[in-house]
Structure formats: C-alpha cells, structure tokens
PDB file of C-alpha atoms in Angstrom:
ATOM      1  CA  MET W1302     173.556 123.963  97.791  1.00  0.00           C
ATOM      2  CA  THR W1303     173.986 126.425  95.211  1.00  0.00           C
ATOM      3  CA  THR W1304     174.851 130.002  95.829  1.00  0.00           C
ATOM      4  CA  LYS W1305     174.286 132.938  93.389  1.00  0.00           C
ATOM      5  CA  ARG W1306     177.852 134.285  93.807  1.00  0.00           C
ATOM      6  CA  LEU W1307     178.187 138.408  92.067  1.00  0.00           C
ATOM      7  CA  ILE W1308     180.694 138.330  89.931  1.00  0.00           C
ATOM      8  CA  VAL W1309     183.360 141.011  88.755  1.00  0.00           C
ATOM      9  CA  GLY W1310     185.047 142.204  86.675  1.00  0.00           C
ATOM     10  CA  ALA W1311     185.321 143.288  82.924  1.00  0.00           C
ATOM     11  CA  HIS W1312     185.086 139.512  81.509  1.00  0.00           C
ATOM     12  CA  TYR W1313     187.423 139.413  79.212  1.00  0.00           C
ATOM     13  CA  GLY W1314     190.193 138.000  80.916  1.00  0.00           C
ATOM     14  CA  LEU W1315     190.092 134.312  79.652  1.00  0.00           C
ATOM     15  CA  GLY W1316     189.859 135.945  75.760  1.00  0.00           C
ATOM     16  CA  SER W1317     193.024 137.915  76.663  1.00  0.00           C
ATOM     17  CA  TRP W1318     194.398 134.725  78.183  1.00  0.00           C
ATOM     18  CA  LEU W1319     193.717 132.483  75.068  1.00  0.00           C
ATOM     19  CA  ALA W1320     195.031 134.822  72.417  1.00  0.00           C
ATOM     20  CA  GLN W1321     197.735 135.468  74.146  1.00  0.00           C
ATOM     21  CA  ARG W1322     198.528 131.885  73.939  1.00  0.00           C
ATOM     22  CA  VAL W1323     197.002 131.449  70.202  1.00  0.00           C
ATOM     23  CA  THR W1324     199.239 134.421  68.946  1.00  0.00           C
ATOM     24  CA  ALA W1325     202.311 133.027  70.627  1.00  0.00           C
ATOM     25  CA  ILE W1326     202.257 129.817  69.128  1.00  0.00           C
ATOM     26  CA  VAL W1327     201.548 131.234  65.562  1.00  0.00           C
ATOM     27  CA  MET W1328     204.834 133.474  66.553  1.00  0.00           C
ATOM     28  CA  THR W1329     206.910 130.186  67.429  1.00  0.00           C
ATOM     29  CA  ILE W1330     205.702 128.629  64.004  1.00  0.00           C
ATOM     30  CA  TYR W1331     206.551 131.629  62.503  1.00  0.00           C
ATOM     31  CA  THR W1332     210.264 132.309  64.034  1.00  0.00           C
ATOM     32  CA  ILE W1333     211.281 128.537  63.541  1.00  0.00           C
ATOM     33  CA  VAL W1334     210.310 128.513  59.914  1.00  0.00           C
ATOM     34  CA  LEU W1335     211.539 131.883  58.876  1.00  0.00           C
ATOM     35  CA  LEU W1336     214.948 131.238  61.072  1.00  0.00           C
ATOM     36  CA  GLY W1337     215.335 127.856  59.141  1.00  0.00           C
ATOM     37  CA  TRP W1338     214.989 129.531  55.706  1.00  0.00           C
ATOM     38  CA  LEU W1339     217.241 131.847  56.197  1.00  0.00           C
ATOM     39  CA  PHE W1340     220.041 129.124  57.268  1.00  0.00           C
ATOM     40  CA  ALA W1341     219.106 127.232  53.623  1.00  0.00           C
ATOM     41  CA  LEU W1342     219.861 130.152  51.932  1.00  0.00           C
ATOM     42  CA  PRO W1343     223.419 130.250  50.225  1.00  0.00           C
ATOM     43  CA  GLU W1344     223.854 134.007  50.686  1.00  0.00           C
ATOM     44  CA  LEU W1345     221.555 137.122  51.931  1.00  0.00           C
ATOM     45  CA  THR W1346     221.473 139.532  48.900  1.00  0.00           C
ATOM     46  CA  TYR W1347     218.302 141.777  48.456  1.00  0.00           C
ATOM     47  CA  GLY W1348     217.480 138.890  45.060  1.00  0.00           C
ATOM     48  CA  THR W1349     217.050 136.457  47.927  1.00  0.00           C
ATOM     49  CA  TRP W1350     215.803 138.366  50.253  1.00  0.00           C
ATOM     50  CA  ALA W1351     212.749 140.101  47.975  1.00  0.00           C
ATOM     51  CA  GLY W1352     212.480 136.624  46.729  1.00  0.00           C
ATOM     52  CA  MET W1353     210.952 135.280  49.819  1.00  0.00           C
ATOM     53  CA  PHE W1354     209.016 137.600  50.287  1.00  0.00           C
ATOM     54  CA  ALA W1355     207.541 137.821  46.466  1.00  0.00           C
ATOM     55  CA  SER W1356     205.124 134.707  46.520  1.00  0.00           C
ATOM     56  CA  SER W1357     201.787 135.324  47.886  1.00  0.00           C
ATOM     57  CA  TRP W1358     201.698 133.155  50.660  1.00  0.00           C
ATOM     58  CA  MET W1359     204.715 134.346  52.266  1.00  0.00           C
ATOM     59  CA  LYS W1360     202.580 138.237  52.345  1.00  0.00           C
ATOM     60  CA  VAL W1361     199.685 136.629  53.721  1.00  0.00           C
ATOM     61  CA  LEU W1362     201.678 134.196  56.385  1.00  0.00           C
ATOM     62  CA  THR W1363     204.005 137.581  57.048  1.00  0.00           C
ATOM     63  CA  LEU W1364     200.796 138.842  57.497  1.00  0.00           C
ATOM     64  CA  LEU W1365     199.156 136.980  60.297  1.00  0.00           C
ATOM     65  CA  MET W1366     202.339 136.585  62.291  1.00  0.00           C
ATOM     66  CA  LEU W1367     202.536 140.590  62.196  1.00  0.00           C
ATOM     67  CA  ALA W1368     198.875 140.245  63.178  1.00  0.00           C
ATOM     68  CA  SER W1369     199.381 138.143  65.939  1.00  0.00           C
ATOM     69  CA  LEU W1370     202.288 140.422  67.151  1.00  0.00           C
ATOM     70  CA  PHE W1371     200.272 143.268  67.189  1.00  0.00           C
ATOM     71  CA  TRP W1372     196.853 141.630  69.143  1.00  0.00           C
ATOM     72  CA  HIS W1373     199.857 139.850  71.166  1.00  0.00           C
ATOM     73  CA  ALA W1374     201.717 143.220  72.267  1.00  0.00           C
ATOM     74  CA  TRP W1375     198.436 144.881  72.842  1.00  0.00           C
ATOM     75  CA  VAL W1376     197.137 142.204  75.443  1.00  0.00           C
ATOM     76  CA  GLY W1377     200.706 142.710  77.186  1.00  0.00           C
ATOM     77  CA  VAL W1378     200.860 146.022  77.052  1.00  0.00           C
ATOM     78  CA  ARG W1379     197.560 146.636  77.621  1.00  0.00           C
ATOM     79  CA  ASN W1380     198.937 144.645  81.180  1.00  0.00           C
ATOM     80  CA  ILE W1381     201.477 146.530  82.220  1.00  0.00           C
ATOM     81  CA  PHE W1382     199.802 149.466  81.980  1.00  0.00           C
ATOM     82  CA  MET W1383     196.580 148.198  84.563  1.00  0.00           C
ATOM     83  CA  ASP W1384     199.148 147.286  86.570  1.00  0.00           C
ATOM     84  CA  TYR W1385     201.011 150.355  86.738  1.00  0.00           C
ATOM     85  CA  ILE W1386     199.689 153.161  85.535  1.00  0.00           C
ATOM     86  CA  LYS W1387     196.535 154.909  88.348  1.00  0.00           C
ATOM     87  CA  PRO W1388     195.684 157.912  87.502  1.00  0.00           C
ATOM     88  CA  THR W1389     192.276 156.415  84.593  1.00  0.00           C
ATOM     89  CA  GLY W1390     192.723 159.635  82.443  1.00  0.00           C
ATOM     90  CA  LEU W1391     196.370 158.980  81.889  1.00  0.00           C
ATOM     91  CA  ARG W1392     195.994 155.296  81.221  1.00  0.00           C
ATOM     92  CA  LEU W1393     193.344 155.661  78.683  1.00  0.00           C
ATOM     93  CA  PHE W1394     195.025 157.978  76.610  1.00  0.00           C
ATOM     94  CA  LEU W1395     198.614 155.426  76.624  1.00  0.00           C
ATOM     95  CA  GLN W1396     195.716 152.625  75.849  1.00  0.00           C
ATOM     96  CA  ALA W1397     194.211 154.642  73.069  1.00  0.00           C
ATOM     97  CA  SER W1398     197.899 155.654  71.839  1.00  0.00           C
ATOM     98  CA  THR W1399     198.700 152.305  71.761  1.00  0.00           C
ATOM     99  CA  ILE W1400     195.914 151.430  69.567  1.00  0.00           C
ATOM    100  CA  VAL W1401     196.341 154.013  67.427  1.00  0.00           C
ATOM    101  CA  ALA W1402     199.952 152.966  66.923  1.00  0.00           C
ATOM    102  CA  LEU W1403     199.280 149.494  66.624  1.00  0.00           C
ATOM    103  CA  VAL W1404     196.757 149.808  64.031  1.00  0.00           C
ATOM    104  CA  GLY W1405     199.190 152.211  62.628  1.00  0.00           C
ATOM    105  CA  TYR W1406     201.744 149.373  62.060  1.00  0.00           C
ATOM    106  CA  ALA W1407     199.590 146.676  60.747  1.00  0.00           C
ATOM    107  CA  ALA W1408     198.891 149.735  58.129  1.00  0.00           C
ATOM    108  CA  TRP W1409     202.680 149.921  57.622  1.00  0.00           C
ATOM    109  CA  ALA W1410     203.629 146.551  57.145  1.00  0.00           C
ATOM    110  CA  VAL W1411     200.792 145.197  54.176  1.00  0.00           C
ATOM    111  CA  ILE W1412     202.385 148.611  52.266  1.00  0.00           C
ATOM    112  CA  ILE W1413     205.589 147.142  53.335  1.00  0.00           C
ATOM    113  CA  LEU W1414     204.865 143.766  51.950  1.00  0.00           C
ATOM    114  CA  TRP W1415     202.911 144.461  49.150  1.00  0.00           C
ATOM    115  CA  SER W1416     205.614 146.956  48.024  1.00  0.00           C
ATOM    116  CA  VAL W1417     207.987 143.571  46.874  1.00  0.00           C
TER     117      VAL W1417
ATOM    118  CA  MET Y 327     190.837 137.314 116.415  1.00  0.00           C
ATOM    119  CA  ALA Y 328     190.313 139.194 119.579  1.00  0.00           C
ATOM    120  CA  ASP Y 329     192.275 142.233 118.017  1.00  0.00           C
ATOM    121  CA  ALA Y 330     189.827 142.390 114.997  1.00  0.00           C
ATOM    122  CA  VAL Y 331     186.494 142.754 117.379  1.00  0.00           C
ATOM    123  CA  GLU Y 332     188.582 145.342 119.232  1.00  0.00           C
ATOM    124  CA  LYS Y 333     189.156 147.636 116.115  1.00  0.00           C
ATOM    125  CA  PRO Y 334     186.547 150.065 115.333  1.00  0.00           C
ATOM    126  CA  ALA Y 335     184.313 149.587 112.146  1.00  0.00           C
ATOM    127  CA  GLY Y 336     185.463 151.246 109.674  1.00  0.00           C
ATOM    128  CA  ALA Y 337     189.331 150.909 110.387  1.00  0.00           C
ATOM    129  CA  ALA Y 338     191.988 150.788 107.809  1.00  0.00           C
ATOM    130  CA  ARG Y 339     192.672 147.333 106.663  1.00  0.00           C
ATOM    131  CA  PRO Y 340     195.773 146.308 105.347  1.00  0.00           C
ATOM    132  CA  GLU Y 341     195.531 146.187 101.763  1.00  0.00           C
ATOM    133  CA  PHE Y 342     197.713 144.277  98.739  1.00  0.00           C
ATOM    134  CA  ARG Y 343     197.647 145.599  96.084  1.00  0.00           C
ATOM    135  CA  ASN Y 344     200.508 145.460  93.515  1.00  0.00           C
ATOM    136  CA  ILE Y 345     204.081 146.834  94.170  1.00  0.00           C
ATOM    137  CA  HIS Y 346     205.179 150.315  93.764  1.00  0.00           C
ATOM    138  CA  VAL Y 347     207.863 150.417  91.241  1.00  0.00           C
ATOM    139  CA  THR Y 348     210.260 151.789  93.729  1.00  0.00           C
ATOM    140  CA  GLU Y 349     209.303 149.012  95.723  1.00  0.00           C
ATOM    141  CA  LEU Y 350     210.515 146.399  93.726  1.00  0.00           C
ATOM    142  CA  PHE Y 351     214.421 146.268  94.871  1.00  0.00           C
ATOM    143  CA  GLY Y 352     213.501 145.504  98.817  1.00  0.00           C
ATOM    144  CA  TYR Y 353     212.436 142.060  97.733  1.00  0.00           C
ATOM    145  CA  ARG Y 354     214.150 139.170  97.253  1.00  0.00           C
ATOM    146  CA  TRP Y 355     213.884 137.863  93.274  1.00  0.00           C
ATOM    147  CA  PRO Y 356     214.412 134.064  92.936  1.00  0.00           C
ATOM    148  CA  LEU Y 357     215.031 132.927  89.356  1.00  0.00           C
ATOM    149  CA  ALA Y 358     210.880 132.564  88.617  1.00  0.00           C
ATOM    150  CA  ALA Y 359     210.376 135.755  89.824  1.00  0.00           C
ATOM    151  CA  LEU Y 360     213.621 137.194  87.296  1.00  0.00           C
ATOM    152  CA  VAL Y 361     212.782 135.725  84.661  1.00  0.00           C
ATOM    153  CA  SER Y 362     208.939 136.777  84.707  1.00  0.00           C
ATOM    154  CA  GLY Y 363     209.731 140.357  85.647  1.00  0.00           C
ATOM    155  CA  MET Y 364     212.403 140.135  82.758  1.00  0.00           C
ATOM    156  CA  HIS Y 365     209.135 138.863  80.141  1.00  0.00           C
ATOM    157  CA  ARG Y 366     207.485 142.231  80.799  1.00  0.00           C
ATOM    158  CA  ILE Y 367     210.674 144.747  80.661  1.00  0.00           C
ATOM    159  CA  SER Y 368     211.678 142.288  77.507  1.00  0.00           C
ATOM    160  CA  GLY Y 369     208.242 143.068  76.249  1.00  0.00           C
ATOM    161  CA  ALA Y 370     207.936 146.465  76.539  1.00  0.00           C
ATOM    162  CA  LEU Y 371     211.193 147.264  75.026  1.00  0.00           C
ATOM    163  CA  LEU Y 372     209.968 145.066  71.605  1.00  0.00           C
ATOM    164  CA  PHE Y 373     207.049 146.809  71.707  1.00  0.00           C
ATOM    165  CA  LEU Y 374     208.666 150.661  72.077  1.00  0.00           C
ATOM    166  CA  ILE Y 375     211.544 150.139  70.473  1.00  0.00           C
ATOM    167  CA  GLY Y 376     211.447 146.647  68.592  1.00  0.00           C
ATOM    168  CA  LEU Y 377     208.334 147.292  66.451  1.00  0.00           C
ATOM    169  CA  PRO Y 378     209.157 150.818  64.779  1.00  0.00           C
ATOM    170  CA  PHE Y 379     212.509 149.798  64.521  1.00  0.00           C
ATOM    171  CA  LEU Y 380     212.270 146.464  62.528  1.00  0.00           C
ATOM    172  CA  LEU Y 381     209.376 147.750  60.433  1.00  0.00           C
ATOM    173  CA  TYR Y 382     211.192 150.376  59.024  1.00  0.00           C
ATOM    174  CA  LEU Y 383     214.427 147.903  59.046  1.00  0.00           C
ATOM    175  CA  LEU Y 384     212.380 145.452  56.953  1.00  0.00           C
ATOM    176  CA  GLN Y 385     210.575 148.009  54.673  1.00  0.00           C
ATOM    177  CA  GLN Y 386     214.547 148.992  54.024  1.00  0.00           C
ATOM    178  CA  SER Y 387     215.472 145.586  53.185  1.00  0.00           C
ATOM    179  CA  LEU Y 388     212.470 145.006  50.638  1.00  0.00           C
ATOM    180  CA  LEU Y 389     211.625 147.747  48.888  1.00  0.00           C
ATOM    181  CA  SER Y 390     214.571 147.616  46.333  1.00  0.00           C
ATOM    182  CA  GLU Y 391     218.148 147.172  45.627  1.00  0.00           C
ATOM    183  CA  ILE Y 392     219.066 150.792  47.258  1.00  0.00           C
ATOM    184  CA  SER Y 393     217.540 150.969  49.914  1.00  0.00           C
ATOM    185  CA  PHE Y 394     218.797 147.349  50.843  1.00  0.00           C
ATOM    186  CA  GLU Y 395     222.037 149.009  50.393  1.00  0.00           C
ATOM    187  CA  ASN Y 396     221.250 151.475  53.054  1.00  0.00           C
ATOM    188  CA  TYR Y 397     219.743 148.487  55.735  1.00  0.00           C
ATOM    189  CA  ARG Y 398     222.732 146.982  54.975  1.00  0.00           C
ATOM    190  CA  SER Y 399     224.629 150.571  56.018  1.00  0.00           C
ATOM    191  CA  ILE Y 400     222.198 150.893  59.000  1.00  0.00           C
ATOM    192  CA  VAL Y 401     222.688 148.026  60.771  1.00  0.00           C
ATOM    193  CA  SER Y 402     226.682 148.041  60.354  1.00  0.00           C
ATOM    194  CA  HIS Y 403     226.293 151.093  62.365  1.00  0.00           C
ATOM    195  CA  TRP Y 404     227.850 150.374  66.097  1.00  0.00           C
ATOM    196  CA  PHE Y 405     225.054 151.850  67.492  1.00  0.00           C
ATOM    197  CA  ALA Y 406     222.069 149.936  65.386  1.00  0.00           C
ATOM    198  CA  LYS Y 407     224.307 146.970  66.178  1.00  0.00           C
ATOM    199  CA  LEU Y 408     224.071 147.656  69.938  1.00  0.00           C
ATOM    200  CA  VAL Y 409     220.115 148.194  69.210  1.00  0.00           C
ATOM    201  CA  LEU Y 410     219.935 145.073  67.501  1.00  0.00           C
ATOM    202  CA  LEU Y 411     221.662 142.888  70.666  1.00  0.00           C
ATOM    203  CA  ALA Y 412     219.164 144.636  72.743  1.00  0.00           C
ATOM    204  CA  LEU Y 413     216.180 143.309  71.094  1.00  0.00           C
ATOM    205  CA  ALA Y 414     217.585 140.138  70.364  1.00  0.00           C
ATOM    206  CA  TRP Y 415     218.379 139.374  73.847  1.00  0.00           C
ATOM    207  CA  ALA Y 416     214.122 140.644  74.220  1.00  0.00           C
ATOM    208  CA  TYR Y 417     213.530 138.563  72.112  1.00  0.00           C
ATOM    209  CA  LEU Y 418     215.240 135.503  72.841  1.00  0.00           C
ATOM    210  CA  HIS Y 419     214.315 135.924  76.930  1.00  0.00           C
ATOM    211  CA  HIS Y 420     210.426 136.454  75.607  1.00  0.00           C
ATOM    212  CA  PHE Y 421     209.988 133.419  73.819  1.00  0.00           C
ATOM    213  CA  CYS Y 422     212.410 130.945  76.048  1.00  0.00           C
ATOM    214  CA  ALA Y 423     210.225 132.539  78.890  1.00  0.00           C
ATOM    215  CA  GLY Y 424     206.938 132.349  77.093  1.00  0.00           C
ATOM    216  CA  ILE Y 425     207.719 128.824  76.471  1.00  0.00           C
ATOM    217  CA  ARG Y 426     208.164 128.200  79.919  1.00  0.00           C
ATOM    218  CA  HIS Y 427     204.604 129.481  80.131  1.00  0.00           C
ATOM    219  CA  LEU Y 428     202.912 127.277  77.801  1.00  0.00           C
ATOM    220  CA  PHE Y 429     204.252 124.421  80.082  1.00  0.00           C
ATOM    221  CA  LEU Y 430     203.087 125.950  83.045  1.00  0.00           C
ATOM    222  CA  ASP Y 431     199.698 126.477  81.901  1.00  0.00           C
ATOM    223  CA  LEU Y 432     199.445 122.781  81.102  1.00  0.00           C
ATOM    224  CA  ASP Y 433     200.340 122.049  84.249  1.00  0.00           C
ATOM    225  CA  ILE Y 434     203.803 121.159  83.477  1.00  0.00           C
ATOM    226  CA  GLY Y 435     206.130 122.021  86.455  1.00  0.00           C
ATOM    227  CA  THR Y 436     203.914 124.021  88.409  1.00  0.00           C
ATOM    228  CA  ASP Y 437     205.844 122.813  91.835  1.00  0.00           C
ATOM    229  CA  LYS Y 438     208.466 125.095  93.212  1.00  0.00           C
ATOM    230  CA  PRO Y 439     212.174 123.359  92.295  1.00  0.00           C
ATOM    231  CA  LYS Y 440     210.978 122.279  89.254  1.00  0.00           C
ATOM    232  CA  SER Y 441     209.628 126.517  88.238  1.00  0.00           C
ATOM    233  CA  ARG Y 442     213.004 127.781  89.867  1.00  0.00           C
ATOM    234  CA  THR Y 443     214.947 124.922  87.270  1.00  0.00           C
ATOM    235  CA  SER Y 444     212.972 125.952  84.595  1.00  0.00           C
ATOM    236  CA  ALA Y 445     213.371 129.470  85.162  1.00  0.00           C
ATOM    237  CA  ALA Y 446     217.001 128.536  85.323  1.00  0.00           C
ATOM    238  CA  VAL Y 447     216.885 127.073  81.600  1.00  0.00           C
ATOM    239  CA  VAL Y 448     215.466 130.018  80.331  1.00  0.00           C
ATOM    240  CA  LEU Y 449     217.898 131.961  81.274  1.00  0.00           C
ATOM    241  CA  ALA Y 450     220.894 129.721  80.087  1.00  0.00           C
ATOM    242  CA  ILE Y 451     219.623 129.260  76.878  1.00  0.00           C
ATOM    243  CA  SER Y 452     218.330 132.629  76.313  1.00  0.00           C
ATOM    244  CA  LEU Y 453     221.760 133.972  77.704  1.00  0.00           C
ATOM    245  CA  THR Y 454     223.985 131.799  75.781  1.00  0.00           C
ATOM    246  CA  LEU Y 455     221.670 132.488  72.667  1.00  0.00           C
ATOM    247  CA  THR Y 456     222.641 136.541  73.239  1.00  0.00           C
ATOM    248  CA  LEU Y 457     226.074 135.853  73.179  1.00  0.00           C
ATOM    249  CA  LEU Y 458     226.180 133.940  69.970  1.00  0.00           C
ATOM    250  CA  VAL Y 459     224.071 136.702  68.271  1.00  0.00           C
ATOM    251  CA  ALA Y 460     226.615 139.150  70.160  1.00  0.00           C
ATOM    252  CA  ALA Y 461     229.767 137.225  68.287  1.00  0.00           C
ATOM    253  CA  LYS Y 462     227.854 137.077  65.167  1.00  0.00           C
ATOM    254  CA  ILE Y 463     226.901 140.651  64.790  1.00  0.00           C
ATOM    255  CA  PHE Y 464     230.325 141.764  65.918  1.00  0.00           C
ATOM    256  CA  GLY Y 465     232.241 139.537  63.409  1.00  0.00           C
ATOM    257  CA  VAL Y 466     233.526 137.003  65.504  1.00  0.00           C
ATOM    258  CA  PHE Y 467     232.424 134.361  63.174  1.00  0.00           C
TER     259      PHE Y 467
END
C-alpha cells in the first residue's frame, strides 16, 4: 500500500547537512596541512610567513578553505537563529546581517590574500 | 486513553519544542549534551569574534614588514593573548566535536555508553590541547 503523504519543510535540510560535512572536511585537511607546514618552518619571520602565501596555489587553497568556512558559518549561525530567535522580523534582520558580513569577509579575504 | 476522550476538542495540548535558553540549567547535562552545547557556543564565538579578529591579524601579518611588526605587537598584548586563547579553545573544541559528529554520521559509536566515552575523549583532547596552547601563548616553553 502506498500512501501519498504531504511532506512539509523547506527542502534544504539535506543539502545543508551535506554542505556542513564537506566544508568541515575541507577545513580539517587545510588545518592539518598548515600546522604541519608551520612546525616545519625553521623560524617564523615575515619572509617565511609571507613567502608561504606568495604562490598562487596557496592563495587559491586558502581561499577555498575560507569559502568553506564562510559557508559552514552560514549554516551553523542560521541554525542557531532558527532555534532561538522566534520573532520573524528580528530573525530576518539577523540572517540578512550574517549574509552581508560573510560576503564582506569573503571580499576582504580576497584583498588580503592577493596583497602579498 | 479515557482522559483524552473526555477532554473537550481544542483543549491546549502539550507542545515539546526547543527549550528556552533560561530553562537550560534546569536540565541534567550528560557529557554528550555538554559537548553538543559547547559545540554551538564555540561555533558562535568563532563566528562573532574569531572571523573578524583573525582576518584582521592575517592581513596585518601579510601586508608588509611594518604591518608584520604591528601584528607581533598586537598578539603580545595580554588581552589579545586571552582572546586568542579563548578562540584556540573554541577552534579545538569545535574541531574535535566535529570529528565526533562525522563518526556518528557513519553510525559509529551511536549507542549510549560509546557516545558518552567519545564525548569524554573530545573534552579530554580539546582541553589538553588548549592547555598546551595556553602554555605556549604565555611563554612557558
């Protein structure tokens, strides 16, 4: 017997769930590689540190990690707001502010990385 | 069931939704719940303070030799050290608790005793590493 049920919900739950895992794994790999690299550095000076970020592929990998971070932060912060902020207007304002902040951080990250 | 039948239609039924923040401390906090709650708090901390502060520090550390010295002087201030220590805890906790989540997603360690053990392991590892970071930041080694 099949029953046609009305499934309620916004239908983005599984996508968010998967995005949270994929972005987490990207950040985990970056963290481990960066830590390994830092421990391998003989001395932390401006030259060795900025030298690390001089190559294009390091900029791209760092930006990829930061993009994962911003997406991950959006899913997490949105969940916190959905759980605790009941007034719709306030929640909309906070979520919109979060998006604006994260897009701004992304632009800032590009500026930072390509200034080296 | 007789009670339910006798109730007039439309009587208020109990609702079980997310509890209010002020009710949090009226509940017992098993280790897994503690790790979960701290996962949320650490995530919020990383978003609110970690992101802008660390992006600013990254910028100062990369822009030029002069800004690198500025970065050095900022992170040697005691208050910045405290903030960085709090962020280090938040990152380490979020990292360890997140990896625990990934195992739970794979159906590994989902029963009660195992999830309690893994929560204890998360706390033990993240707090030990935080202590090491504290020792490093405040110049013990």
